[in-house]
PDB file of C-alpha atoms in Angstrom:
ATOM      1  CA  MET A   1      -8.318  24.613  20.585  1.00  0.00           C
ATOM      2  CA  GLY A   2     -11.393  24.906  18.170  1.00  0.00           C
ATOM      3  CA  THR A   3      -9.939  26.986  15.817  1.00  0.00           C
ATOM      4  CA  VAL A   4      -6.699  24.679  15.315  1.00  0.00           C
ATOM      5  CA  ALA A   5      -8.634  21.753  15.004  1.00  0.00           C
ATOM      6  CA  PHE A   6     -11.264  23.835  12.392  1.00  0.00           C
ATOM      7  CA  THR A   7      -7.669  24.867  10.457  1.00  0.00           C
ATOM      8  CA  SER A   8      -6.642  21.042  10.059  1.00  0.00           C
ATOM      9  CA  GLN A   9      -9.859  19.773   9.727  1.00  0.00           C
ATOM     10  CA  VAL A  10     -10.154  22.101   6.253  1.00  0.00           C
ATOM     11  CA  LEU A  11      -6.210  21.234   5.687  1.00  0.00           C
ATOM     12  CA  VAL A  12      -6.994  17.348   5.502  1.00  0.00           C
ATOM     13  CA  ALA A  13     -10.520  17.839   3.387  1.00  0.00           C
ATOM     14  CA  ALA A  14      -8.985  20.563   1.252  1.00  0.00           C
ATOM     15  CA  VAL A  15      -6.202  17.659   0.489  1.00  0.00           C
ATOM     16  CA  LEU A  16      -8.349  14.942  -0.120  1.00  0.00           C
ATOM     17  CA  ALA A  17     -10.816  16.626  -2.207  1.00  0.00           C
ATOM     18  CA  TRP A  18      -7.643  17.919  -4.743  1.00  0.00           C
ATOM     19  CA  SER A  19      -6.402  14.615  -4.409  1.00  0.00           C
ATOM     20  CA  ALA A  20      -9.148  12.854  -5.755  1.00  0.00           C
ATOM     21  CA  LEU A  21     -10.198  15.363  -8.251  1.00  0.00           C
ATOM     22  CA  SER A  22      -6.577  15.516  -9.711  1.00  0.00           C
ATOM     23  CA  LYS A  23      -7.459  11.564 -10.052  1.00  0.00           C
ATOM     24  CA  LEU A  24     -10.790  12.482 -12.382  1.00  0.00           C
ATOM     25  CA  THR A  25      -8.394  13.898 -15.116  1.00  0.00           C
ATOM     26  CA  ARG A  26      -6.892  11.915 -17.772  1.00  0.00           C
ATOM     27  CA  SER A  27      -3.280  12.206 -16.850  1.00  0.00           C
ATOM     28  CA  GLY A  28      -4.141  11.938 -13.140  1.00  0.00           C
ATOM     29  CA  PHE A  29      -5.885   9.087 -13.641  1.00  0.00           C
ATOM     30  CA  ARG A  30      -3.034   7.249 -15.831  1.00  0.00           C
ATOM     31  CA  GLY A  31      -0.433   8.333 -13.415  1.00  0.00           C
ATOM     32  CA  SER A  32      -2.392   6.854 -10.433  1.00  0.00           C
ATOM     33  CA  THR A  33      -3.042   3.777 -12.359  1.00  0.00           C
ATOM     34  CA  ALA A  34       0.710   3.620 -13.499  1.00  0.00           C
ATOM     35  CA  MET A  35       1.332   3.991  -9.683  1.00  0.00           C
ATOM     36  CA  PHE A  36      -0.259   0.716  -8.417  1.00  0.00           C
ATOM     37  CA  ARG A  37       1.210  -0.660 -11.390  1.00  0.00           C
ATOM     38  CA  GLN A  38       4.502   0.192 -10.048  1.00  0.00           C
ATOM     39  CA  LEU A  39       3.483  -1.593  -6.831  1.00  0.00           C
ATOM     40  CA  GLY A  40       2.417  -4.619  -8.642  1.00  0.00           C
ATOM     41  CA  ALA A  41      -1.537  -4.326  -8.405  1.00  0.00           C
ATOM     42  CA  GLY A  42      -2.056  -5.612 -12.603  1.00  0.00           C
ATOM     43  CA  ARG A  43      -5.153  -5.900 -13.351  1.00  0.00           C
ATOM     44  CA  LEU A  44      -6.275  -3.992 -10.175  1.00  0.00           C
ATOM     45  CA  ALA A  45      -4.665  -0.963 -10.519  1.00  0.00           C
ATOM     46  CA  THR A  46      -7.537   0.556 -12.442  1.00  0.00           C
ATOM     47  CA  PRO A  47     -10.246  -0.325  -9.788  1.00  0.00           C
ATOM     48  CA  LEU A  48      -7.872   0.715  -6.939  1.00  0.00           C
ATOM     49  CA  THR A  49      -7.305   4.097  -8.829  1.00  0.00           C
ATOM     50  CA  VAL A  50     -11.122   4.489  -8.780  1.00  0.00           C
ATOM     51  CA  ALA A  51     -11.691   2.804  -5.107  1.00  0.00           C
ATOM     52  CA  LEU A  52      -8.984   5.656  -3.485  1.00  0.00           C
ATOM     53  CA  CYS A  53     -10.341   8.550  -5.795  1.00  0.00           C
ATOM     54  CA  GLY A  54     -13.883   7.387  -4.371  1.00  0.00           C
ATOM     55  CA  VAL A  55     -12.532   7.136  -0.706  1.00  0.00           C
ATOM     56  CA  GLU A  56     -10.768  10.163  -0.921  1.00  0.00           C
ATOM     57  CA  ALA A  57     -13.778  12.042  -2.111  1.00  0.00           C
ATOM     58  CA  ALA A  58     -15.803  10.729   0.400  1.00  0.00           C
ATOM     59  CA  VAL A  59     -13.803  11.014   3.598  1.00  0.00           C
ATOM     60  CA  ALA A  60     -13.367  14.671   2.504  1.00  0.00           C
ATOM     61  CA  VAL A  61     -16.969  15.431   2.109  1.00  0.00           C
ATOM     62  CA  THR A  62     -17.857  13.427   5.381  1.00  0.00           C
ATOM     63  CA  MET A  63     -15.349  16.121   6.809  1.00  0.00           C
ATOM     64  CA  THR A  64     -16.966  18.978   5.698  1.00  0.00           C
ATOM     65  CA  VAL A  65     -20.835  17.985   6.658  1.00  0.00           C
ATOM     66  CA  PRO A  66     -21.305  19.111  10.084  1.00  0.00           C
ATOM     67  CA  ALA A  67     -23.653  15.986  10.228  1.00  0.00           C
ATOM     68  CA  SER A  68     -20.960  13.532   9.670  1.00  0.00           C
ATOM     69  CA  ALA A  69     -17.596  15.318  10.709  1.00  0.00           C
ATOM     70  CA  PRO A  70     -17.736  12.908  13.222  1.00  0.00           C
ATOM     71  CA  PHE A  71     -17.529  10.157  11.129  1.00  0.00           C
ATOM     72  CA  GLY A  72     -15.149  11.626   8.651  1.00  0.00           C
ATOM     73  CA  ARG A  73     -12.543  12.945  11.252  1.00  0.00           C
ATOM     74  CA  PRO A  74     -11.551   9.440  12.455  1.00  0.00           C
ATOM     75  CA  ALA A  75     -12.443   7.952   8.792  1.00  0.00           C
ATOM     76  CA  ALA A  76      -9.618  10.590   7.361  1.00  0.00           C
ATOM     77  CA  VAL A  77      -6.851   9.659  10.019  1.00  0.00           C
ATOM     78  CA  GLY A  78      -7.587   5.874   9.089  1.00  0.00           C
ATOM     79  CA  LEU A  79      -6.707   6.567   5.438  1.00  0.00           C
ATOM     80  CA  LEU A  80      -3.839   9.165   5.664  1.00  0.00           C
ATOM     81  CA  GLY A  81      -2.516   6.486   7.820  1.00  0.00           C
ATOM     82  CA  VAL A  82      -2.967   3.774   5.607  1.00  0.00           C
ATOM     83  CA  LEU A  83      -1.410   5.801   2.642  1.00  0.00           C
ATOM     84  CA  THR A  84       1.396   7.023   5.246  1.00  0.00           C
ATOM     85  CA  ALA A  85       2.261   3.359   6.354  1.00  0.00           C
ATOM     86  CA  GLY A  86       2.099   2.625   1.972  1.00  0.00           C
ATOM     87  CA  VAL A  87       4.858   5.351   1.616  1.00  0.00           C
ATOM     88  CA  ALA A  88       6.674   4.467   4.318  1.00  0.00           C
ATOM     89  CA  HIS A  89       7.012   0.897   3.269  1.00  0.00           C
ATOM     90  CA  ILE A  90       7.801   2.308  -0.629  1.00  0.00           C
ATOM     91  CA  VAL A  91      10.889   4.572   0.957  1.00  0.00           C
ATOM     92  CA  LEU A  92      12.187   1.521   3.481  1.00  0.00           C
ATOM     93  CA  THR A  93      12.230  -1.045   0.673  1.00  0.00           C
ATOM     94  CA  ARG A  94      14.130   2.040  -2.102  1.00  0.00           C
ATOM     95  CA  ARG A  95      11.454   0.851  -4.209  1.00  0.00           C
ATOM     96  CA  ASP A  96      11.089   2.850  -7.684  1.00  0.00           C
ATOM     97  CA  VAL A  97       7.540   4.421  -7.542  1.00  0.00           C
ATOM     98  CA  ARG A  98       6.474   7.496  -9.536  1.00  0.00           C
ATOM     99  CA  CYS A  99       4.082   9.695  -7.030  1.00  0.00           C
ATOM    100  CA  ALA A 100       0.773   9.708  -8.444  1.00  0.00           C
ATOM    101  CA  CYS A 101      -0.842  11.912  -5.426  1.00  0.00           C
ATOM    102  CA  PHE A 102      -2.031  14.488  -6.726  1.00  0.00           C
ATOM    103  CA  GLY A 103      -2.018  14.145 -10.933  1.00  0.00           C
ATOM    104  CA  ALA A 104       0.180  13.337 -13.105  1.00  0.00           C
ATOM    105  CA  ALA A 105       3.076  10.539 -12.150  1.00  0.00           C
ATOM    106  CA  ALA A 106       6.412  12.995 -11.838  1.00  0.00           C
ATOM    107  CA  THR A 107       8.300  12.673  -8.705  1.00  0.00           C
ATOM    108  CA  ARG A 108       9.771   9.425  -7.148  1.00  0.00           C
ATOM    109  CA  ILE A 109       8.156   8.719  -3.665  1.00  0.00           C
ATOM    110  CA  GLY A 110      11.172   9.324  -1.253  1.00  0.00           C
ATOM    111  CA  ALA A 111      11.489  11.009   1.995  1.00  0.00           C
ATOM    112  CA  LEU A 112       9.575  14.054   1.095  1.00  0.00           C
ATOM    113  CA  GLN A 113       6.648  12.617   0.288  1.00  0.00           C
ATOM    114  CA  LEU A 114       6.718  10.347   3.419  1.00  0.00           C
ATOM    115  CA  THR A 115       7.480  13.929   5.481  1.00  0.00           C
ATOM    116  CA  ARG A 116       4.159  15.171   3.547  1.00  0.00           C
ATOM    117  CA  ASN A 117       2.057  12.034   4.515  1.00  0.00           C
ATOM    118  CA  LEU A 118       3.193  12.386   8.604  1.00  0.00           C
ATOM    119  CA  ALA A 119       2.112  16.065   8.425  1.00  0.00           C
ATOM    120  CA  LEU A 120      -1.341  15.412   6.894  1.00  0.00           C
ATOM    121  CA  LEU A 121      -1.806  12.625   9.768  1.00  0.00           C
ATOM    122  CA  ALA A 122      -0.485  15.012  12.226  1.00  0.00           C
ATOM    123  CA  ALA A 123      -3.026  17.326  10.780  1.00  0.00           C
ATOM    124  CA  ALA A 124      -6.027  14.751  10.679  1.00  0.00           C
ATOM    125  CA  VAL A 125      -5.060  13.671  14.040  1.00  0.00           C
ATOM    126  CA  ALA A 126      -5.281  17.410  15.198  1.00  0.00           C
ATOM    127  CA  GLY A 127      -8.375  17.589  13.635  1.00  0.00           C
ATOM    128  CA  LEU A 128     -10.249  14.864  16.079  1.00  0.00           C
ATOM    129  CA  ALA A 129     -10.192  17.371  18.671  1.00  0.00           C
ATOM    130  CA  GLY A 130     -13.941  17.882  17.259  1.00  0.00           C
ATOM    131  CA  ALA A 131     -15.641  19.437  20.069  1.00  0.00           C
ATOM    132  CA  ARG A 132     -15.254  23.045  19.252  1.00  0.00           C
ATOM    133  CA  PRO A 133     -16.693  25.632  21.621  1.00  0.00           C
ATOM    134  CA  ALA A 134     -18.746  28.636  20.267  1.00  0.00           C
ATOM    135  CA  VAL A 135     -15.765  30.282  17.859  1.00  0.00           C
ATOM    136  CA  PRO A 136     -16.883  33.681  16.366  1.00  0.00           C
ATOM    137  CA  PRO A 137     -17.274  33.437  12.769  1.00  0.00           C
ATOM    138  CA  ALA A 138     -14.048  35.640  12.266  1.00  0.00           C
ATOM    139  CA  HIS A 139     -12.325  33.104  13.574  1.00  0.00           C
ATOM    140  CA  LEU A 140     -13.640  30.505  11.523  1.00  0.00           C
ATOM    141  CA  VAL A 141     -12.993  32.297   8.146  1.00  0.00           C
ATOM    142  CA  VAL A 142      -9.424  32.936   9.286  1.00  0.00           C
ATOM    143  CA  ALA A 143      -8.919  28.932  10.410  1.00  0.00           C
ATOM    144  CA  ALA A 144     -10.743  28.457   6.956  1.00  0.00           C
ATOM    145  CA  THR A 145      -8.430  30.551   4.798  1.00  0.00           C
ATOM    146  CA  THR A 146      -5.655  28.836   6.683  1.00  0.00           C
ATOM    147  CA  GLY A 147      -6.193  25.616   5.915  1.00  0.00           C
ATOM    148  CA  ILE A 148      -6.757  25.641   2.652  1.00  0.00           C
ATOM    149  CA  VAL A 149      -3.675  28.022   1.663  1.00  0.00           C
ATOM    150  CA  LEU A 150      -1.627  25.272   3.525  1.00  0.00           C
ATOM    151  CA  ALA A 151      -3.467  22.579   1.456  1.00  0.00           C
ATOM    152  CA  VAL A 152      -2.697  24.561  -1.617  1.00  0.00           C
ATOM    153  CA  LEU A 153       1.278  24.449   0.119  1.00  0.00           C
ATOM    154  CA  ILE A 154       1.078  20.466   1.210  1.00  0.00           C
ATOM    155  CA  VAL A 155      -0.362  19.948  -2.520  1.00  0.00           C
ATOM    156  CA  ARG A 156       2.102  21.481  -4.146  1.00  0.00           C
ATOM    157  CA  LEU A 157       5.426  20.782  -2.237  1.00  0.00           C
ATOM    158  CA  GLU A 158       7.421  18.954  -5.080  1.00  0.00           C
ATOM    159  CA  ASP A 159       7.096  22.384  -7.053  1.00  0.00           C
ATOM    160  CA  LEU A 160       7.984  24.573  -3.707  1.00  0.00           C
ATOM    161  CA  VAL A 161      10.946  22.375  -3.074  1.00  0.00           C
ATOM    162  CA  PHE A 162      12.251  22.372  -6.858  1.00  0.00           C
ATOM    163  CA  LEU A 163      11.744  25.895  -6.444  1.00  0.00           C
ATOM    164  CA  VAL A 164      14.385  26.387  -3.433  1.00  0.00           C
ATOM    165  CA  ARG A 165      16.483  23.188  -4.345  1.00  0.00           C
ATOM    166  CA  PRO A 166      20.367  24.512  -5.393  1.00  0.00           C
ATOM    167  CA  VAL A 167      20.888  23.697  -8.798  1.00  0.00           C
ATOM    168  CA  PRO A 168      23.520  21.393  -9.240  1.00  0.00           C
ATOM    169  CA  SER A 169      26.971  22.839 -10.843  1.00  0.00           C
ATOM    170  CA  THR A 170      28.515  21.557 -13.698  1.00  0.00           C
ATOM    171  CA  SER A 171      32.275  19.553 -13.770  1.00  0.00           C
ATOM    172  CA  ALA A 172      33.514  22.803 -16.471  1.00  0.00           C
ATOM    173  CA  PRO A 173      33.510  26.344 -15.617  1.00  0.00           C
ATOM    174  CA  LEU A 174      32.183  28.806 -17.848  1.00  0.00           C
ATOM    175  CA  GLU A 175      34.313  30.323 -19.728  1.00  0.00           C
ATOM    176  CA  ILE A 176      33.541  33.400 -20.897  1.00  0.00           C
ATOM    177  CA  PRO A 177      35.697  35.103 -24.187  1.00  0.00           C
TER     178      PRO A 177
END
């Protein structure tokens, strides 16, 4: 269970760090602020974006520092639990809110984002199994690499779904002269 917990920990920390860093870009900050405005935050949209960015970064760093990891892992579960509950509320109330999770707002929050957050929450819970037996360094390298690759796939999930989504057919058949 040691390598699975470590992989999960790397995955969650990388996703949270990516999310925080994306909000530091101009388009990412605007997208996140716009998302909070769509949720009715009004003047609090900017402070909420700053706070979310800070919390995501703090949890990511806390998870990666061995001395603070025992605090970072449950903090990640709590943060992802809150974010997942928010996404679930948006989906269940059928609100038209654009996702700004990893940069500029582009995708309407829906079942895909809820599924992604539930998977991240499950990974964070798996990462709670923090007491790891001595694991060979090679296993840790493989686990860290796996966590980072999974993080990239999760962050770019909307793009991957776009690539495999069937192209809608046109109403008129294509005619060749």
